[in-house]
Coordinates of C-alpha atoms in Angstrom, one line a residue:
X1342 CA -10.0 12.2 -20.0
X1343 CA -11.5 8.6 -19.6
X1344 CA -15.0 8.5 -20.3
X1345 CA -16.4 5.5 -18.6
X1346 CA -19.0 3.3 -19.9
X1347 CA -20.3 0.0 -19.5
X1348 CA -17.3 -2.5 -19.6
X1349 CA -13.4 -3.3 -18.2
X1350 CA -10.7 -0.7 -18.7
X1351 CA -7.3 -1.4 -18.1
X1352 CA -4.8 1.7 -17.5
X1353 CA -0.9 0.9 -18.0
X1354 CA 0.4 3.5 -15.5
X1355 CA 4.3 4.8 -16.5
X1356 CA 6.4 7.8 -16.1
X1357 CA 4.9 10.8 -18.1
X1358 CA 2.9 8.3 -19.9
X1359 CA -0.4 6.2 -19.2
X1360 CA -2.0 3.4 -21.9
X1361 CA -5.8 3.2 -22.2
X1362 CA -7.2 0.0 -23.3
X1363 CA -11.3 -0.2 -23.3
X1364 CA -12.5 -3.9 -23.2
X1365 CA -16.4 -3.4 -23.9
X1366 CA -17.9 -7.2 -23.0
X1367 CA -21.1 -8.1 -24.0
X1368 CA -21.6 -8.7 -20.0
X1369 CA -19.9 -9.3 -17.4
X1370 CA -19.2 -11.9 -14.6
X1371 CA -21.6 -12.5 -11.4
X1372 CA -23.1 -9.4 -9.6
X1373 CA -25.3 -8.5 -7.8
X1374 CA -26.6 -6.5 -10.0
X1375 CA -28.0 -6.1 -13.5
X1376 CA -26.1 -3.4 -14.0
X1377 CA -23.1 -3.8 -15.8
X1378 CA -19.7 -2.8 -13.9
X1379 CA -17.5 -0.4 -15.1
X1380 CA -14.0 -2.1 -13.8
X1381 CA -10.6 -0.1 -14.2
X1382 CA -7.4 -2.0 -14.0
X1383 CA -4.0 0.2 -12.7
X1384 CA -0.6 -1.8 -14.5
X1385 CA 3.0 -0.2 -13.9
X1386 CA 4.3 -2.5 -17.1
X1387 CA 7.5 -1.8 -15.6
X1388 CA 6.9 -3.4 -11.8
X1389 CA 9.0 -6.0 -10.8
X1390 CA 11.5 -5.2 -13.3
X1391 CA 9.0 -5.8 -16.3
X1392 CA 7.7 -9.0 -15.0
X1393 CA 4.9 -7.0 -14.1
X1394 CA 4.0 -6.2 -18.0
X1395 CA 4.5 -9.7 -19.1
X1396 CA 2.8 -11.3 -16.9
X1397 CA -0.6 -8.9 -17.1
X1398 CA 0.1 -9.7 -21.0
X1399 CA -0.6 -13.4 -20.3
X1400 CA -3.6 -13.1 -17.9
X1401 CA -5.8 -10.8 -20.2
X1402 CA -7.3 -13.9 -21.9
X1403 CA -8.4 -15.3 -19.0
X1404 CA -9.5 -11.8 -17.1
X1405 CA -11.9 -11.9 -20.5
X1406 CA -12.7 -15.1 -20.1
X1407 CA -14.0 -15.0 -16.1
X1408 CA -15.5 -11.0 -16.9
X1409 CA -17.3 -10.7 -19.9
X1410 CA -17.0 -12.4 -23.6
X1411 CA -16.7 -11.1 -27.0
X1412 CA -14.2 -8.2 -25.8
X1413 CA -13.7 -5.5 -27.9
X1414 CA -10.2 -3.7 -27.3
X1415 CA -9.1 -0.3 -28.5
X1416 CA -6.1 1.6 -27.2
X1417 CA -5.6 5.4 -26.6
X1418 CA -2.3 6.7 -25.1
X1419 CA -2.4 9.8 -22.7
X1420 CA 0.1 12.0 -23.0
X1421 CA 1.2 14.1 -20.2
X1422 CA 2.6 13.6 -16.3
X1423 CA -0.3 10.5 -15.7
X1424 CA 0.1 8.2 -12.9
X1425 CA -2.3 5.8 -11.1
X1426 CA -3.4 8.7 -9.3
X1427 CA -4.7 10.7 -11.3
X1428 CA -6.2 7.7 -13.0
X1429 CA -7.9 6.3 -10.1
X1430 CA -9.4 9.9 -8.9
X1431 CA -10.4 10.3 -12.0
X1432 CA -12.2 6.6 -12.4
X1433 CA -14.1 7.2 -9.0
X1434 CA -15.1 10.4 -10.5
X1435 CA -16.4 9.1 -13.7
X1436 CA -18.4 6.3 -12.1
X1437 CA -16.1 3.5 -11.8
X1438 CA -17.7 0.4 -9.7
X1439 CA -13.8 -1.1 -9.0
X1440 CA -10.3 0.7 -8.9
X1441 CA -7.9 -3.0 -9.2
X1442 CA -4.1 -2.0 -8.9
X1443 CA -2.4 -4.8 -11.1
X1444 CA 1.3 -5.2 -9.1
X1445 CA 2.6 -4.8 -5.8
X1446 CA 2.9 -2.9 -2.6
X1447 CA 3.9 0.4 -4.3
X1448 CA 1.3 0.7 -6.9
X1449 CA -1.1 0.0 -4.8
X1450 CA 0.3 2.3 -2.4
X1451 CA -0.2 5.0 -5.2
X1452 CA -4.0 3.7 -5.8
X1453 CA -5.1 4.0 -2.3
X1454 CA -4.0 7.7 -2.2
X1455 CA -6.1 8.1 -5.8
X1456 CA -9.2 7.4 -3.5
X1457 CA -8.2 10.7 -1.6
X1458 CA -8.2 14.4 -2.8
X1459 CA -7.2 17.7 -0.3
X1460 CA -8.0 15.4 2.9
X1461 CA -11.3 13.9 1.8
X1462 CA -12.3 11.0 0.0
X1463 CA -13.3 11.3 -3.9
X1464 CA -16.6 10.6 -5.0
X1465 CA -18.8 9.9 -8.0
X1466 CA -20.0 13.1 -9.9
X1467 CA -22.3 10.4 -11.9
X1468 CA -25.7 10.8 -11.3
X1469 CA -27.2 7.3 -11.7
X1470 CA -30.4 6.1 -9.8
X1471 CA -29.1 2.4 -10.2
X1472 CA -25.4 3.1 -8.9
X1473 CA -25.9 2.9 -4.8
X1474 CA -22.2 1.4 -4.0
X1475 CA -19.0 3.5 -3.8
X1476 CA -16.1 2.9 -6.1
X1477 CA -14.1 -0.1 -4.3
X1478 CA -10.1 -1.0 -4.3
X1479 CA -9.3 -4.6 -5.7
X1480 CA -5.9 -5.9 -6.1
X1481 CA -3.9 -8.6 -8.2
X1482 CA -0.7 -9.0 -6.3
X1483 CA 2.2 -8.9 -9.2
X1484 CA 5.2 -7.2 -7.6
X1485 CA 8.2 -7.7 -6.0
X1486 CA 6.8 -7.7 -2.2
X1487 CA 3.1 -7.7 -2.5
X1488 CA 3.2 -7.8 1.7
X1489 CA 0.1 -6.4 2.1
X1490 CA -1.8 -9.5 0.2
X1491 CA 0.0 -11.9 2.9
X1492 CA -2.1 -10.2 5.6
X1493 CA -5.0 -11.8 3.9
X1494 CA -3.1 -15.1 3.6
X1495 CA -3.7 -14.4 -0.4
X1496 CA -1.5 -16.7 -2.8
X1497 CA 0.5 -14.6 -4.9
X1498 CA -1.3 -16.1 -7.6
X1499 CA -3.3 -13.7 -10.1
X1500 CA -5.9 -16.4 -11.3
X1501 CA -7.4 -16.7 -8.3
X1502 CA -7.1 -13.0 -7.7
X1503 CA -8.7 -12.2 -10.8
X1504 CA -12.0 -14.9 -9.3
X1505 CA -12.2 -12.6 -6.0
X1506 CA -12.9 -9.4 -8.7
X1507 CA -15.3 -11.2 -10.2
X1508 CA -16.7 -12.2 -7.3
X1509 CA -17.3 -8.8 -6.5
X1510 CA -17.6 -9.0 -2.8
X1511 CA -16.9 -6.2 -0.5
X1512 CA -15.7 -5.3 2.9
X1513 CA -14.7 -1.6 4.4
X1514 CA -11.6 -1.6 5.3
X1515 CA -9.0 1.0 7.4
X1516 CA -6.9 3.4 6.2
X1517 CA -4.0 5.2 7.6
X1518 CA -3.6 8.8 7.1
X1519 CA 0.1 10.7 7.8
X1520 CA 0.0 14.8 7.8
X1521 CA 2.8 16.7 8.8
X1522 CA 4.3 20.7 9.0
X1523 CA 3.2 21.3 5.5
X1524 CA -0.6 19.7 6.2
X1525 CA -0.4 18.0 3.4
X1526 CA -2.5 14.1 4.0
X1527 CA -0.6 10.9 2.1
X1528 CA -2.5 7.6 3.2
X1529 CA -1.0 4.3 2.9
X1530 CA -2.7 1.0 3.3
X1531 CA -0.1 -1.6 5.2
X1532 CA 2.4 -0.4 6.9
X1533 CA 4.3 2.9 8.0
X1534 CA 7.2 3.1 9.7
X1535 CA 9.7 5.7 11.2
X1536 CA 13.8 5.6 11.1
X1537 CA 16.1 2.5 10.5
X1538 CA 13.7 0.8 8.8
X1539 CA 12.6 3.8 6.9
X1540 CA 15.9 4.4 5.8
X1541 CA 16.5 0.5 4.4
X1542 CA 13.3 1.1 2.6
X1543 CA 14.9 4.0 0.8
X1544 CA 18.3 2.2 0.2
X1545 CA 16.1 -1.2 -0.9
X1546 CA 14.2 1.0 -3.4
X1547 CA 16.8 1.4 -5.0
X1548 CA 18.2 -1.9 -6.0
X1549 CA 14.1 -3.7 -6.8
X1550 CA 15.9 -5.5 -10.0
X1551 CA 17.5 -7.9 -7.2
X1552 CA 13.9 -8.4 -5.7
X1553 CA 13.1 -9.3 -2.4
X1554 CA 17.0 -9.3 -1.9
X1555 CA 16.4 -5.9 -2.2
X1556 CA 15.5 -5.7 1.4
X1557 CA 18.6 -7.5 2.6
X1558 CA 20.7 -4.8 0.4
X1559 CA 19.1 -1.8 1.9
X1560 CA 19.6 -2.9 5.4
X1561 CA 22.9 -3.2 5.2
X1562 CA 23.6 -0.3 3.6
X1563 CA 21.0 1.6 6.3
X1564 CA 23.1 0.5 8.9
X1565 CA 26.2 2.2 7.9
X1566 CA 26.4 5.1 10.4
X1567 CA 23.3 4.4 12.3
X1568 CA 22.1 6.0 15.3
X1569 CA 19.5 5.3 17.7
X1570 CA 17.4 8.1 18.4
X1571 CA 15.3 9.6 21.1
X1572 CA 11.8 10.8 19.9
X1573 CA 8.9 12.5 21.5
X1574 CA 5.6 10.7 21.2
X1575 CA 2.2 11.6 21.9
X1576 CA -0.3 8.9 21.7
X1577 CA -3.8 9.6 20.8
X1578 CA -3.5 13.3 21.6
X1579 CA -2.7 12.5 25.0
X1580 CA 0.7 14.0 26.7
X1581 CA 3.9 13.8 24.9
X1582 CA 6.6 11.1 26.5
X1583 CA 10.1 10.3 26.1
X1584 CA 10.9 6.9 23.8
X1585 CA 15.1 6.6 24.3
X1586 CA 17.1 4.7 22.1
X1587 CA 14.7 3.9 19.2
X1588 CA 15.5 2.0 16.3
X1589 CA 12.5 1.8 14.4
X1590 CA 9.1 2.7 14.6
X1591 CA 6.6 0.8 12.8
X1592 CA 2.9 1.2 12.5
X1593 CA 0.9 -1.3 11.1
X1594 CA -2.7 -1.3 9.2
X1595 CA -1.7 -4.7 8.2
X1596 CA 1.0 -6.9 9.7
X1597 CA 3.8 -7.9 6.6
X1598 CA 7.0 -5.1 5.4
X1599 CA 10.3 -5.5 4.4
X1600 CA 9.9 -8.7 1.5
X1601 CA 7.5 -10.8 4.2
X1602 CA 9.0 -9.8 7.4
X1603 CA 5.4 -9.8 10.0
X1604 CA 6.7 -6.6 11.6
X1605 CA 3.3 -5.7 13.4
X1606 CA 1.9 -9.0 14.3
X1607 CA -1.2 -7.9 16.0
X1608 CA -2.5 -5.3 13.3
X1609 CA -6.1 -6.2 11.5
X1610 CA -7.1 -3.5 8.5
X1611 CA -11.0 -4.2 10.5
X1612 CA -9.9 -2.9 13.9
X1613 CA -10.0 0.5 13.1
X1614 CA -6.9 1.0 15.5
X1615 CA -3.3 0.8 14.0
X1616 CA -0.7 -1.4 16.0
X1617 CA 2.5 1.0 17.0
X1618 CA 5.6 -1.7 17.4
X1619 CA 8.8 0.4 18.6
X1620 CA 12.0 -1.4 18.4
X1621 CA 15.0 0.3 21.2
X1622 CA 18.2 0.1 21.7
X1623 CA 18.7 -2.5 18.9
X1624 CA 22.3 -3.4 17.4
X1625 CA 23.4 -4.7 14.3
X1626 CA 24.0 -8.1 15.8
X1627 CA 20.6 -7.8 17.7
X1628 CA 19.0 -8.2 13.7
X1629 CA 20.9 -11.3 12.8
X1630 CA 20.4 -12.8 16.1
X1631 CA 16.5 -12.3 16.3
X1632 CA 15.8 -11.9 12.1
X1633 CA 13.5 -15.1 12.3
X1634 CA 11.7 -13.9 15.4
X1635 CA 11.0 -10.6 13.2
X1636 CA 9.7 -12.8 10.3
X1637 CA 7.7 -14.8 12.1
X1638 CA 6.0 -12.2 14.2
X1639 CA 6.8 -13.4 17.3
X1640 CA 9.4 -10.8 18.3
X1641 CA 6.7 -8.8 21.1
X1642 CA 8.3 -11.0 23.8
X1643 CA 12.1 -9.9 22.7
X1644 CA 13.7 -7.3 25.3
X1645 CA 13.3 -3.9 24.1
X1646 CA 9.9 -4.9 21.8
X1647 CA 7.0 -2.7 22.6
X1648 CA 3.5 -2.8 21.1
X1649 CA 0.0 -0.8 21.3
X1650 CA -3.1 0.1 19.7
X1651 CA -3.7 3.2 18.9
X1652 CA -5.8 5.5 17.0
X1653 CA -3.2 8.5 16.4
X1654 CA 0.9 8.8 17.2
X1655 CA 2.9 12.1 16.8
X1656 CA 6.9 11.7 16.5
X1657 CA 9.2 14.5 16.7
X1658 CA 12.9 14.3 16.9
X1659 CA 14.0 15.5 20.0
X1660 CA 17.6 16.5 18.6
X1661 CA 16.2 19.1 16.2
X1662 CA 18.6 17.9 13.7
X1663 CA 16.3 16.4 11.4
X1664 CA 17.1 13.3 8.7
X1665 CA 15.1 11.3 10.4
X1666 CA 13.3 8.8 7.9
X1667 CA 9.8 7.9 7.7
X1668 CA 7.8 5.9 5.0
X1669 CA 4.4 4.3 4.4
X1670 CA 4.2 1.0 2.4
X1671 CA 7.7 1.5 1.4
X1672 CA 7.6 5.0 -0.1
X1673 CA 9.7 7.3 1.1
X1674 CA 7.7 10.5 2.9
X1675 CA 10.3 12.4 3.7
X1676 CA 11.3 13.3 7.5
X1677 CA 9.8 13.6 11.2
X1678 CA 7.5 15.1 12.5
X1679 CA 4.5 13.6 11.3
X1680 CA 1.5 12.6 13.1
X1681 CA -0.4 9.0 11.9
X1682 CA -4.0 8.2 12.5
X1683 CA -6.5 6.0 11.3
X1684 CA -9.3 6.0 9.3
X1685 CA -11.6 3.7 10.3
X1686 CA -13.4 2.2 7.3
X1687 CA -12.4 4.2 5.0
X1688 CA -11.9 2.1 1.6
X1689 CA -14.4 -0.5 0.5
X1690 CA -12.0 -3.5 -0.8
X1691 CA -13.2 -7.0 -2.8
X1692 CA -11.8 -9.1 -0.7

C-alpha cells in the first residue's frame, strides 16, 4: 500500500516490480492553496530503451528544486505484479492532488486507464474538508513518441514540463472509451485506430530500441499481405452503413500517431467529439506518394480521405473472419468489433 501524506512521491513502474520513493518537502511550489499537494510521479525506468530512467535520474534535482526544498527521500520496493495502474487507482484513492506519468505515449496510456475502474471513474476515499479538487493527470513527455504532447505544441523538454506541474493549473479534458463483446471499458487519451495502422503499431512495438524508426519498421512489415477490408459502421447509434475498401480507421482525441504523423488534423481533446479519419482503397505506393501530406495533416483533401465528428462509432468486420487490428495510443486491443465513444470531460489535466 502507499500511504499518502503531505509531499512528492515518485513510483518507478516495471514488470512485476514497482520502486517507492517519498520526497517529504518542507512545502511545496505555488498553489492555490495552503494545503500542501500530495504529487505522485509514474516512471517506466525502462521507456525509451532506458533513456527514460536516466534522464528522470538527472531532473530530480531540479523537480526538488521548483516543488519543495529540504527533500527527504526514502525508498520502499513493492513486490508483486504492480504497474502504473494499479499505482495511479490507488494514488486517486488515497488522496493524491496530481497523477504525472514521467515517459511517453504508452505509460501514459496506462495512467489514464488508472483513473478508471469497472466503467467509472476512481475517486478519493479521503475525507478531507480542505480537498475540494479531483486527482488530476500531468505529464513530462520522456518517451520515444510522446505524440500526444505535440497536440499541445509542448516541447519535448521536461524542465519546462516539470514548471506546468508546479504551476498547477487545470483544465477537463476528453477521454475516449472502447468496449467490446467481452464489455470490458479500456480508455485511451490520443488516438485509436482500426486495421493497417493498428497492425504497424503492433509490428513497431516491437522494435522501440530503433525509436521513432520504429514506426517506419512496423509499416513495412504491416504491409506484407495486406488487405483492404469492408467494415460495417454505425455512427452515433444511428443505422449501420457499408465503408468498402478501408485501410485504416483512425479516431482521434488528439491529432499526432505513428512518431508525429498528424493523422486526425481536426481533433481537440475540449470538443468533447472524437474526429473519425477513414483511409480507402489505399496502396503501398499511395503511402510513399502522399507520406508528407499524412505528416502534415493536410491529407482530408486526398481522394479516398474521409473525416467526421462524432460522439460514438461501431466497427464490425463484415467478412466474419476476424484478425482485424485495433489499438488505442499504440497499444494493441486486440480485434473488431468494438464500439468507441467519448467522454466528454472526463480527466482534469495541468496543462
Amino acid at each position: 500500500m502507499m500511504a499518502l501524506g503531505s509531499g512528492i512521491y515518485v513510483a518507478h513502474s516495471v514488470a512485476f516490480r514497482s520502486e517507492l520513493q517519498r520526497m517529504a518537502p518542507d512545502h511545496i511550489g505555488s498553489s492555490t492553496s495552503s494545503r500542501q499537494r500530495d504529487i505522485v510521479f509514474i516512471v517506466n525506468p525502462l521507456g525509451a530503451n532506458g533513456r527514460t530512467g536516466k534522464e528522470w535520474r538527472k531532473l530530480v534535482p531540479y523537480l526538488r528544486s521548483r516543488l519543495g526544498k529540504d527533500c527527504n527521500i526514502c525508498e520502499s520496493i513493492t513486490s508483486g505484479p504492480c504497474h502504473a495502474i494499479d499505482i495511479t487507482r490507488e494514488a486517486i484513492r488515497e488522496g493524491a492532488d496530481a497523477v504525472i506519468a514521467v515517459g511517453g505515449d504508452g505509460t501514459l496510456h496506462e495512467v489514464v486507464n488508472g483513473f478508471f475502474w469497472a466503467g467509472k471513474p476512481v475517486v478519493s476515499q479521503v475525507k478531507d474538508s480542505t480537498r475540494s479538487r479531483s486527482t488530476a493527470l500531468g505529464l513530462i513527455p520522456l518517451g520515444t513518441g510522446s505524440d500526444f504532447a505535440r497536440t499541445f505544441e509542448w516541447k519535448n523538454d521536461p524542465h519546462e514540463a516539470i514548471e506546468r506541474v508546479a504551476r498547477g493549473l487545470r483544465s477537463s479534458i476528453d477521454v475516449g472509451v472502447i468496449t467490446g463483446e467481452d464489455c470490458d471499458h479500456h480508455y485511451f487519451i490520443n488516438v485509436a485506430d482500426v486495421h493497417l495502422s493498428a497492425k504497424a503499431g503492433f509490428y513497431a512495438s516491437r522494435y522501440k530500441r530503433f525509436g521513432n524508426l520504429c514506426y517506419i519498421i512496423g509499416a513495412l512489415q504491416a504491409f506484407i499481405g495486406h488487405q483492404n477490408q469492408d467494415l460495417r459502421i454505425r455512427f452515433n447509434d444511428g443505422p449501420w452503413e457499408t465503408c468498402s475498401e478501408v485501410t485504416a480507421l483512425c479516431i482521434g482525441n488528439a491529432k499526432y500517431f505513428g512518431g508525429g504523423m498528424k493523422i486526425t488534423p481536426n481533433a481537440d481533446p475540449f470538443s468533447r467529439n472524437l474526429e473519425v479519419v477513414i483511409l480507402q482503397n489505399f496502396k503501398w505506393y499511395d503511402f510513399v506518394l502522399k507520406l508528407h501530406r499524412l505528416y502534415s495533416g493536410t491529407h482530408l483533401s486526398v481522394k479516398n480521405v474521409s473525416d467526421r465528428s462524432v460522439l460514438s462509432i461501431e466497427v464490425e468486420d463484415i467478412s466474419g473472419k476476424g484478425g482485424i487490428y485495433i489499438q488505442s495510443d499504440g497499444e494493441h486491443l486486440g480485434f473488431l468489433p468494438k464500439k468507441i465513444s467519448v467522454l466528454p470531460a472526463a480527466i482534469e489535466m495541468i496543462l
